[in-house]
XYZ file of C-alpha atoms in Angstrom:
285
model
C 64.386 103.253 87.723
C 64.244 102.902 83.967
C 64.667 106.615 83.227
C 67.474 108.618 84.870
C 66.690 111.893 83.118
C 66.199 114.722 85.632
C 66.948 112.418 88.563
C 69.677 113.456 91.041
C 72.561 111.112 91.850
C 75.247 111.544 94.498
C 78.541 109.771 93.754
C 81.413 109.397 96.233
C 85.034 108.944 95.176
C 84.330 110.839 91.963
C 87.719 112.520 91.467
C 88.911 109.611 89.306
C 88.277 106.031 88.256
C 84.832 104.478 88.357
C 83.414 107.467 90.253
C 84.483 109.878 87.524
C 83.159 107.573 84.808
C 79.847 107.272 86.651
C 79.492 111.051 86.878
C 80.163 111.463 83.160
C 77.834 108.653 82.085
C 75.075 109.784 84.424
C 75.319 113.255 82.888
C 74.959 111.699 79.440
C 71.741 110.082 80.727
C 70.442 113.536 81.672
C 70.889 112.854 85.386
C 71.937 115.722 87.667
C 75.000 114.772 89.688
C 76.472 115.742 93.077
C 80.032 114.407 93.206
C 82.265 114.124 96.265
C 85.870 113.317 97.113
C 88.755 114.659 99.208
C 90.640 115.505 95.995
C 89.182 118.886 95.062
C 91.289 119.314 91.921
C 90.149 115.917 90.655
C 86.545 116.791 91.479
C 86.707 119.935 89.378
C 88.177 117.992 86.463
C 85.358 115.453 86.724
C 82.740 118.210 86.872
C 84.162 119.879 83.755
C 84.302 116.575 81.873
C 80.711 115.757 82.785
C 79.437 119.233 81.857
C 81.163 118.950 78.483
C 79.017 115.885 77.764
C 75.749 117.514 78.781
C 75.517 121.216 79.610
C 71.882 120.877 80.683
C 72.556 118.912 83.869
C 73.300 120.421 87.268
C 76.726 119.381 88.511
C 77.765 120.180 92.081
C 81.099 119.244 93.683
C 81.469 118.618 97.417
C 84.692 118.043 99.355
C 83.837 115.167 101.679
C 85.870 112.747 103.773
C 83.447 109.836 103.781
C 85.164 108.303 106.809
C 83.774 111.242 108.813
C 80.109 110.636 109.670
C 79.385 114.322 110.269
C 80.796 115.260 106.868
C 78.641 112.623 105.160
C 75.575 113.854 107.042
C 76.308 117.395 105.836
C 76.961 116.092 102.300
C 73.498 114.546 102.117
C 71.854 117.744 103.359
C 73.967 119.908 101.037
C 73.058 117.782 98.009
C 69.345 118.190 98.675
C 69.813 121.918 99.315
C 71.776 122.431 96.092
C 69.880 120.018 93.856
C 66.403 120.111 95.363
C 66.259 116.331 95.905
C 68.316 113.156 95.657
C 67.220 109.874 94.076
C 70.441 107.830 93.945
C 73.460 107.454 96.211
C 76.436 105.542 94.805
C 78.904 104.722 97.570
C 81.921 104.184 95.367
C 84.991 105.592 97.149
C 87.618 103.026 98.080
C 91.297 102.496 98.915
C 93.629 99.485 99.089
C 96.243 98.171 101.500
C 98.768 95.424 100.671
C 99.992 93.806 103.878
C 99.448 90.690 105.978
C 96.745 90.816 108.618
C 99.395 90.021 111.219
C 101.590 92.977 110.315
C 98.981 95.546 109.233
C 98.964 98.350 111.767
C 95.713 99.172 113.522
C 96.027 102.687 112.110
C 96.203 101.449 108.509
C 93.412 98.950 109.135
C 91.179 101.680 110.582
C 92.057 104.020 107.697
C 90.903 101.473 105.120
C 87.798 100.419 107.035
C 86.844 104.051 107.574
C 86.624 104.609 103.827
C 85.691 101.218 102.396
C 83.165 100.141 105.024
C 82.088 103.037 107.223
C 81.881 105.340 104.209
C 79.326 102.944 102.713
C 77.397 102.675 105.980
C 77.355 106.449 106.487
C 76.407 107.138 102.868
C 73.557 104.646 102.937
C 72.141 105.729 106.280
C 72.499 109.493 105.875
C 70.972 109.567 102.386
C 68.205 107.065 103.110
C 65.740 109.524 104.748
C 65.946 111.755 101.654
C 65.655 108.796 99.276
C 62.488 107.614 101.018
C 60.845 110.922 100.134
C 60.974 109.999 96.434
C 58.624 107.845 94.372
C 61.642 105.827 93.257
C 65.187 105.789 94.587
C 68.298 103.625 94.644
C 71.258 102.841 96.903
C 74.312 101.463 95.102
C 77.206 100.119 97.174
C 80.485 99.056 95.601
C 81.840 95.782 96.971
C 84.312 93.770 94.870
C 85.112 90.271 93.678
C 87.053 90.349 96.947
C 83.668 90.345 98.615
C 83.257 86.850 97.126
C 86.721 85.337 97.642
C 89.904 86.375 99.429
C 93.593 86.408 98.668
C 96.607 86.813 100.961
C 98.075 90.183 101.935
C 94.765 91.760 100.946
C 92.976 91.010 104.199
C 91.802 94.477 105.274
C 90.366 95.124 101.803
C 88.657 91.713 101.685
C 87.277 92.213 105.191
C 85.714 95.531 104.182
C 84.308 94.245 100.894
C 82.732 91.175 102.497
C 81.201 93.491 105.090
C 79.862 95.811 102.377
C 78.227 92.818 100.729
C 76.601 91.691 103.984
C 75.455 95.198 104.845
C 74.025 95.825 101.383
C 72.211 92.512 101.003
C 70.655 92.943 104.452
C 69.633 96.492 103.586
C 67.956 95.185 100.425
C 65.944 92.704 102.495
C 64.852 95.403 104.925
C 63.853 97.828 102.161
C 61.997 95.226 100.078
C 58.532 96.523 99.282
C 59.594 100.169 99.521
C 60.402 102.592 96.704
C 64.125 102.347 97.542
C 65.988 99.701 95.544
C 69.426 98.439 96.551
C 72.344 97.137 94.486
C 75.613 95.503 95.536
C 78.310 95.879 92.876
C 81.151 93.371 92.436
C 83.781 94.716 90.017
C 86.573 92.491 88.767
C 89.816 94.048 87.572
C 89.099 97.652 86.552
C 91.568 100.032 84.944
C 91.755 102.647 87.728
C 94.456 104.085 89.994
C 93.439 102.099 93.085
C 96.434 99.747 92.804
C 98.875 102.578 92.090
C 97.590 104.541 95.079
C 97.466 101.586 97.482
C 99.459 101.530 100.698
C 101.933 98.830 99.726
C 104.052 97.046 102.325
C 104.597 93.527 101.006
C 103.035 91.206 98.472
C 102.334 87.550 99.248
C 104.879 86.817 96.515
C 108.148 88.093 97.992
C 109.608 88.596 94.504
C 107.013 91.250 93.663
C 107.542 94.870 94.693
C 105.137 97.818 94.405
C 106.085 98.554 90.797
C 105.744 94.918 89.744
C 102.428 94.546 91.567
C 101.048 97.563 89.738
C 102.279 96.173 86.409
C 100.650 92.800 87.084
C 97.379 94.493 87.948
C 97.274 96.842 84.949
C 98.540 94.365 82.341
C 97.234 91.082 83.651
C 94.188 91.673 85.847
C 92.554 95.000 84.947
C 90.641 94.052 81.827
C 87.662 96.409 82.075
C 87.795 100.170 81.626
C 86.230 102.502 84.175
C 83.891 103.767 81.447
C 82.651 100.253 80.703
C 82.260 99.566 84.424
C 80.162 102.718 84.825
C 77.913 101.738 81.926
C 77.353 98.277 83.444
C 76.497 99.786 86.837
C 74.064 102.283 85.318
C 72.400 99.498 83.316
C 72.043 97.565 86.558
C 70.425 100.555 88.268
C 67.903 100.806 85.437
C 67.027 97.144 85.893
C 66.863 97.369 89.703
C 69.421 94.562 89.969
C 70.372 93.487 93.470
C 73.708 92.082 92.317
C 75.748 93.788 89.609
C 78.796 91.902 88.330
C 81.293 94.071 86.482
C 83.619 92.519 83.924
C 83.858 88.996 82.481
C 86.457 88.066 85.097
C 83.959 88.864 87.865
C 81.530 86.288 86.444
C 84.258 83.672 86.013
C 85.664 84.143 89.523
C 82.198 84.105 91.057
C 81.328 80.819 89.372
C 84.691 79.295 90.272
C 84.029 80.045 93.929
C 80.500 78.610 93.650
C 81.627 75.417 91.901
C 84.789 74.802 93.922
C 84.338 76.674 97.215
C 87.296 75.014 98.953
C 89.566 74.247 96.010
C 89.244 77.701 94.484
C 89.879 79.368 97.831
C 93.075 77.346 98.203
C 94.158 78.263 94.690
C 93.477 81.959 95.331
C 95.626 81.645 98.463
C 98.793 80.722 96.572
C 101.664 82.837 97.782
C 103.419 82.858 94.404
C 101.957 84.645 91.399
C 101.355 82.273 88.444
C 104.139 82.257 85.853
C 101.662 83.114 83.068
C 100.579 86.236 84.940
C 104.137 87.394 85.505
C 104.919 86.735 81.835
C 101.877 88.730 80.731
C 103.060 91.601 82.902
C 106.578 91.363 81.444
C 108.116 90.256 84.765
C 110.883 87.651 84.792
C 110.291 84.825 87.267
């Protein structure tokens, strides 16, 4: 899909972060956008920001809980009703949970999986019939570098992101030869509010609390802006890329796991944050 002008894209989790940046950058491309989130105030802010960049695009905002299959089904129908068609669905919405798998409650586990996994499944399946009506269309599902390797106390998130990767790559195989292209996105550390908004119980490093964990993420790990991430994803859509790596750290971590599948996994499983990372975040060991 080399030209996004006058196409229609639906973007979930668009009240902030990568979703907001995608909506704005898609508008710049001349793409009409149907954004969704549970945060209605954030949605309106995103819509206004996108319209300010291109007043000629149609921008519709939809309150949707993507963990609710019926709401996603209605979202897809509402987008087509409001916009006339849909060519792209970007299943972007996501949340985080910091806890051991042993101690994570079933309720918290189900909450995260409902958004991070089932939201992707629902979005892909409910939009697919409408996408197949178009001469060219695209499904974009956001996984993570944590769909490539794991780390402790991040198990529910890693479980969902691995599942998103498996679902998306299988979907790409099944849709090969059709007009619907599929992309699986693996962002590294992105400057968004996902860490700040995470349900935080305990880090694998007992010396790190919620505030310290957020500082480590923002100062030491989040090296790519949401705007840059959105531009990389959109470039990947234009090139019909199956796998879209976002950020230099994503490439490095991916290759480390490929080159040292066991050794790197052990290193990523360290229960104490490296001294250099704590120092970069301004945290005394």
